[in-house]
Amino acid sequence: MRGIVDRFEGDFAVIEIDGQTHDVPMSAVDASVSVGDVVTLVEGVWKPDHTETKDREKQIKKLMDDVWED
């Protein structure tokens, strides 16, 4: 299962999975996860997928550059 970390709220990480947000206890989220990271559920723990996160950041940057292009 794969998702994107939307935000942290208290003892929960809000992770978007298939277009819906889910509150996930921080105990089930790897300590290195940051907002905006693509995460994968591995043996009950959400872990960052650094390759997918970088690819997503590149896609977003390209979209922003296209919007703000003169």
mmCIF file of N, CA, C and O in Angstrom, residues 6-62:
data_model
loop_
_atom_site.group_PDB
_atom_site.id
_atom_site.type_symbol
_atom_site.label_atom_id
_atom_site.label_comp_id
_atom_site.label_asym_id
_atom_site.label_seq_id
_atom_site.Cartn_x
_atom_site.Cartn_y
_atom_site.Cartn_z
ATOM 1 N N ASP A 6 0.239 13.951 4.254
ATOM 2 C CA ASP A 6 -0.360 15.270 4.099
ATOM 3 C C ASP A 6 0.065 16.210 5.222
ATOM 4 O O ASP A 6 0.411 17.362 4.980
ATOM 5 N N ARG A 7 0.026 15.692 6.458
ATOM 6 C CA ARG A 7 0.384 16.526 7.613
ATOM 7 C C ARG A 7 0.474 15.646 8.852
ATOM 8 O O ARG A 7 0.098 14.491 8.837
ATOM 9 N N PHE A 8 0.970 16.275 9.932
ATOM 10 C CA PHE A 8 0.994 15.633 11.239
ATOM 11 C C PHE A 8 0.050 16.397 12.154
ATOM 12 O O PHE A 8 0.043 17.629 12.144
ATOM 13 N N GLU A 9 -0.745 15.671 12.901
ATOM 14 C CA GLU A 9 -1.680 16.275 13.858
ATOM 15 C C GLU A 9 -1.574 15.520 15.169
ATOM 16 O O GLU A 9 -2.073 14.394 15.281
ATOM 17 N N GLY A 10 -0.888 16.124 16.137
ATOM 18 C CA GLY A 10 -0.742 15.473 17.439
ATOM 19 C C GLY A 10 -0.039 14.140 17.320
ATOM 20 O O GLY A 10 1.082 14.053 16.828
ATOM 21 N N ASP A 11 -0.709 13.089 17.737
ATOM 22 C CA ASP A 11 -0.135 11.741 17.723
ATOM 23 C C ASP A 11 -0.449 10.984 16.433
ATOM 24 O O ASP A 11 -0.309 9.756 16.382
ATOM 25 N N PHE A 12 -0.870 11.711 15.388
ATOM 26 C CA PHE A 12 -1.256 11.065 14.146
ATOM 27 C C PHE A 12 -0.557 11.695 12.938
ATOM 28 O O PHE A 12 -0.275 12.890 12.932
ATOM 29 N N ALA A 13 -0.332 10.854 11.930
ATOM 30 C CA ALA A 13 0.079 11.334 10.617
ATOM 31 C C ALA A 13 -1.153 11.188 9.734
ATOM 32 O O ALA A 13 -1.834 10.160 9.777
ATOM 33 N N VAL A 14 -1.450 12.220 8.973
ATOM 34 C CA VAL A 14 -2.572 12.147 8.039
ATOM 35 C C VAL A 14 -1.969 11.756 6.686
ATOM 36 O O VAL A 14 -1.164 12.487 6.116
ATOM 37 N N ILE A 15 -2.358 10.556 6.219
ATOM 38 C CA ILE A 15 -1.799 10.012 4.987
ATOM 39 C C ILE A 15 -2.912 9.877 3.955
ATOM 40 O O ILE A 15 -3.966 9.304 4.239
ATOM 41 N N GLU A 16 -2.658 10.425 2.760
ATOM 42 C CA GLU A 16 -3.621 10.296 1.667
ATOM 43 C C GLU A 16 -3.346 8.989 0.935
ATOM 44 O O GLU A 16 -2.235 8.753 0.453
ATOM 45 N N ILE A 17 -4.375 8.150 0.885
ATOM 46 C CA ILE A 17 -4.282 6.859 0.207
ATOM 47 C C ILE A 17 -5.443 6.779 -0.778
ATOM 48 O O ILE A 17 -6.601 6.873 -0.372
ATOM 49 N N ASP A 18 -5.125 6.644 -2.039
ATOM 50 C CA ASP A 18 -6.160 6.555 -3.089
ATOM 51 C C ASP A 18 -7.181 7.687 -2.990
ATOM 52 O O ASP A 18 -8.387 7.465 -3.094
ATOM 53 N N GLY A 19 -6.712 8.908 -2.751
ATOM 54 C CA GLY A 19 -7.583 10.075 -2.743
ATOM 55 C C GLY A 19 -8.326 10.332 -1.443
ATOM 56 O O GLY A 19 -9.045 11.318 -1.343
ATOM 57 N N GLN A 20 -8.166 9.465 -0.449
ATOM 58 C CA GLN A 20 -8.831 9.666 0.841
ATOM 59 C C GLN A 20 -7.778 9.770 1.932
ATOM 60 O O GLN A 20 -6.758 9.075 1.893
ATOM 61 N N THR A 21 -8.039 10.640 2.914
ATOM 62 C CA THR A 21 -7.086 10.791 4.006
ATOM 63 C C THR A 21 -7.418 9.846 5.152
ATOM 64 O O THR A 21 -8.588 9.569 5.420
ATOM 65 N N HIS A 22 -6.360 9.368 5.794
ATOM 66 C CA HIS A 22 -6.488 8.435 6.914
ATOM 67 C C HIS A 22 -5.582 8.901 8.040
ATOM 68 O O HIS A 22 -4.430 9.273 7.792
ATOM 69 N N ASP A 23 -6.100 8.878 9.270
ATOM 70 C CA ASP A 23 -5.295 9.191 10.440
ATOM 71 C C ASP A 23 -4.558 7.925 10.865
ATOM 72 O O ASP A 23 -5.183 6.909 11.162
ATOM 73 N N VAL A 24 -3.240 7.996 10.866
ATOM 74 C CA VAL A 24 -2.407 6.846 11.195
ATOM 75 C C VAL A 24 -1.618 7.184 12.465
ATOM 76 O O VAL A 24 -0.971 8.229 12.527
ATOM 77 N N PRO A 25 -1.660 6.328 13.470
ATOM 78 C CA PRO A 25 -0.896 6.605 14.690
ATOM 79 C C PRO A 25 0.595 6.764 14.373
ATOM 80 O O PRO A 25 1.144 6.028 13.545
ATOM 81 N N MET A 26 1.240 7.717 15.031
ATOM 82 C CA MET A 26 2.663 7.959 14.809
ATOM 83 C C MET A 26 3.506 6.722 15.119
ATOM 84 O O MET A 26 4.589 6.558 14.560
ATOM 85 N N SER A 27 3.003 5.856 15.964
ATOM 86 C CA SER A 27 3.738 4.625 16.288
ATOM 87 C C SER A 27 3.856 3.705 15.076
ATOM 88 O O SER A 27 4.708 2.812 15.050
ATOM 89 N N ALA A 28 3.028 3.935 14.049
ATOM 90 C CA ALA A 28 3.069 3.120 12.836
ATOM 91 C C ALA A 28 3.763 3.850 11.686
ATOM 92 O O ALA A 28 3.682 3.424 10.530
ATOM 93 N N VAL A 29 4.463 4.960 12.002
ATOM 94 C CA VAL A 29 5.134 5.764 10.980
ATOM 95 C C VAL A 29 6.612 5.871 11.338
ATOM 96 O O VAL A 29 6.962 6.217 12.471
ATOM 97 N N ASP A 30 7.473 5.568 10.383
ATOM 98 C CA ASP A 30 8.912 5.669 10.592
ATOM 99 C C ASP A 30 9.287 7.098 10.989
ATOM 100 O O ASP A 30 8.729 8.064 10.456
ATOM 101 N N ALA A 31 10.222 7.225 11.907
ATOM 102 C CA ALA A 31 10.620 8.530 12.441
ATOM 103 C C ALA A 31 11.207 9.459 11.375
ATOM 104 O O ALA A 31 11.180 10.680 11.540
ATOM 105 N N SER A 32 11.704 8.916 10.276
ATOM 106 C CA SER A 32 12.330 9.754 9.249
ATOM 107 C C SER A 32 11.339 10.327 8.239
ATOM 108 O O SER A 32 11.720 11.105 7.366
ATOM 109 N N VAL A 33 10.061 9.982 8.360
ATOM 110 C CA VAL A 33 9.042 10.444 7.413
ATOM 111 C C VAL A 33 8.756 11.935 7.622
ATOM 112 O O VAL A 33 8.649 12.403 8.751
ATOM 113 N N SER A 34 8.622 12.658 6.504
ATOM 114 C CA SER A 34 8.314 14.090 6.532
ATOM 115 C C SER A 34 7.039 14.352 5.744
ATOM 116 O O SER A 34 6.620 13.531 4.923
ATOM 117 N N VAL A 35 6.470 15.539 5.954
ATOM 118 C CA VAL A 35 5.294 15.957 5.188
ATOM 119 C C VAL A 35 5.669 15.988 3.710
ATOM 120 O O VAL A 35 6.736 16.480 3.333
ATOM 121 N N GLY A 36 4.796 15.445 2.875
ATOM 122 C CA GLY A 36 5.021 15.413 1.436
ATOM 123 C C GLY A 36 5.690 14.145 0.947
ATOM 124 O O GLY A 36 5.744 13.904 -0.260
ATOM 125 N N ASP A 37 6.195 13.319 1.861
ATOM 126 C CA ASP A 37 6.853 12.076 1.464
ATOM 127 C C ASP A 37 5.853 11.076 0.908
ATOM 128 O O ASP A 37 4.733 10.959 1.405
ATOM 129 N N VAL A 38 6.282 10.349 -0.111
ATOM 130 C CA VAL A 38 5.555 9.168 -0.551
ATOM 131 C C VAL A 38 5.989 8.065 0.412
ATOM 132 O O VAL A 38 7.186 7.891 0.671
ATOM 133 N N VAL A 39 5.018 7.354 0.962
ATOM 134 C CA VAL A 39 5.323 6.316 1.944
ATOM 135 C C VAL A 39 4.710 4.991 1.504
ATOM 136 O O VAL A 39 3.705 4.956 0.793
ATOM 137 N N THR A 40 5.347 3.916 1.943
ATOM 138 C CA THR A 40 4.891 2.564 1.645
ATOM 139 C C THR A 40 4.740 1.808 2.957
ATOM 140 O O THR A 40 5.592 1.929 3.842
ATOM 141 N N LEU A 41 3.671 1.040 3.055
ATOM 142 C CA LEU A 41 3.432 0.243 4.252
ATOM 143 C C LEU A 41 4.253 -1.044 4.160
ATOM 144 O O LEU A 41 4.051 -1.860 3.263
ATOM 145 N N VAL A 42 5.212 -1.186 5.085
ATOM 146 C CA VAL A 42 6.091 -2.354 5.120
ATOM 147 C C VAL A 42 6.009 -2.974 6.502
ATOM 148 O O VAL A 42 6.415 -2.343 7.494
ATOM 149 N N GLU A 43 5.452 -4.164 6.575
ATOM 150 C CA GLU A 43 5.336 -4.899 7.841
ATOM 151 C C GLU A 43 4.702 -4.048 8.938
ATOM 152 O O GLU A 43 5.176 -3.996 10.066
ATOM 153 N N GLY A 44 3.627 -3.327 8.573
ATOM 154 C CA GLY A 44 2.877 -2.551 9.545
ATOM 155 C C GLY A 44 3.431 -1.173 9.872
ATOM 156 O O GLY A 44 2.891 -0.474 10.725
ATOM 157 N N VAL A 45 4.505 -0.767 9.185
ATOM 158 C CA VAL A 45 5.114 0.549 9.428
ATOM 159 C C VAL A 45 5.195 1.307 8.110
ATOM 160 O O VAL A 45 5.629 0.767 7.089
ATOM 161 N N TRP A 46 4.757 2.577 8.138
ATOM 162 C CA TRP A 46 4.844 3.439 6.957
ATOM 163 C C TRP A 46 6.264 3.963 6.847
ATOM 164 O O TRP A 46 6.750 4.645 7.734
ATOM 165 N N LYS A 47 6.929 3.623 5.731
ATOM 166 C CA LYS A 47 8.329 4.010 5.522
ATOM 167 C C LYS A 47 8.428 4.888 4.272
ATOM 168 O O LYS A 47 7.680 4.695 3.313
ATOM 169 N N PRO A 48 9.383 5.829 4.282
ATOM 170 C CA PRO A 48 9.517 6.717 3.126
ATOM 171 C C PRO A 48 10.046 5.973 1.904
ATOM 172 O O PRO A 48 10.866 5.068 2.022
ATOM 173 N N ASP A 49 9.540 6.361 0.744
ATOM 174 C CA ASP A 49 10.041 5.864 -0.530
ATOM 175 C C ASP A 49 10.737 7.060 -1.179
ATOM 176 O O ASP A 49 10.097 7.903 -1.808
ATOM 177 N N HIS A 50 12.044 7.134 -0.979
ATOM 178 C CA HIS A 50 12.802 8.314 -1.401
ATOM 179 C C HIS A 50 12.779 8.519 -2.913
ATOM 180 O O HIS A 50 12.684 9.655 -3.384
ATOM 181 N N THR A 51 12.821 7.427 -3.677
ATOM 182 C CA THR A 51 12.805 7.541 -5.133
ATOM 183 C C THR A 51 11.482 8.118 -5.612
ATOM 184 O O THR A 51 11.459 9.058 -6.419
ATOM 185 N N GLU A 52 10.366 7.581 -5.120
ATOM 186 C CA GLU A 52 9.046 8.079 -5.512
ATOM 187 C C GLU A 52 8.838 9.521 -5.051
ATOM 188 O O GLU A 52 8.223 10.316 -5.764
ATOM 189 N N THR A 53 9.344 9.852 -3.872
ATOM 190 C CA THR A 53 9.209 11.228 -3.362
ATOM 191 C C THR A 53 9.946 12.200 -4.274
ATOM 192 O O THR A 53 9.396 13.248 -4.639
ATOM 193 N N LYS A 54 11.164 11.856 -4.691
ATOM 194 C CA LYS A 54 11.929 12.745 -5.581
ATOM 195 C C LYS A 54 11.243 12.889 -6.936
ATOM 196 O O LYS A 54 11.188 13.984 -7.498
ATOM 197 N N ASP A 55 10.713 11.775 -7.456
ATOM 198 C CA ASP A 55 9.993 11.829 -8.728
ATOM 199 C C ASP A 55 8.766 12.738 -8.617
ATOM 200 O O ASP A 55 8.483 13.531 -9.521
ATOM 201 N N ARG A 56 8.052 12.633 -7.509
ATOM 202 C CA ARG A 56 6.860 13.464 -7.283
ATOM 203 C C ARG A 56 7.249 14.944 -7.196
ATOM 204 O O ARG A 56 6.584 15.803 -7.771
ATOM 205 N N GLU A 57 8.338 15.232 -6.493
ATOM 206 C CA GLU A 57 8.803 16.617 -6.373
ATOM 207 C C GLU A 57 9.164 17.188 -7.743
ATOM 208 O O GLU A 57 8.861 18.349 -8.039
ATOM 209 N N LYS A 58 9.794 16.373 -8.599
ATOM 210 C CA LYS A 58 10.149 16.826 -9.951
ATOM 211 C C LYS A 58 8.900 17.131 -10.768
ATOM 212 O O LYS A 58 8.854 18.125 -11.494
ATOM 213 N N GLN A 59 7.883 16.257 -10.657
ATOM 214 C CA GLN A 59 6.633 16.468 -11.389
ATOM 215 C C GLN A 59 5.954 17.757 -10.942
ATOM 216 O O GLN A 59 5.470 18.534 -11.770
ATOM 217 N N ILE A 60 5.932 17.998 -9.644
ATOM 218 C CA ILE A 60 5.303 19.206 -9.111
ATOM 219 C C ILE A 60 6.061 20.443 -9.565
ATOM 220 O O ILE A 60 5.460 21.439 -9.975
ATOM 221 N N LYS A 61 7.400 20.385 -9.521
ATOM 222 C CA LYS A 61 8.213 21.525 -9.956
ATOM 223 C C LYS A 61 7.954 21.831 -11.432
ATOM 224 O O LYS A 61 7.805 22.992 -11.808
ATOM 225 N N LYS A 62 7.870 20.786 -12.260
ATOM 226 C CA LYS A 62 7.605 20.999 -13.683
ATOM 227 C C LYS A 62 6.247 21.652 -13.890
ATOM 228 O O LYS A 62 6.112 22.589 -14.683
#
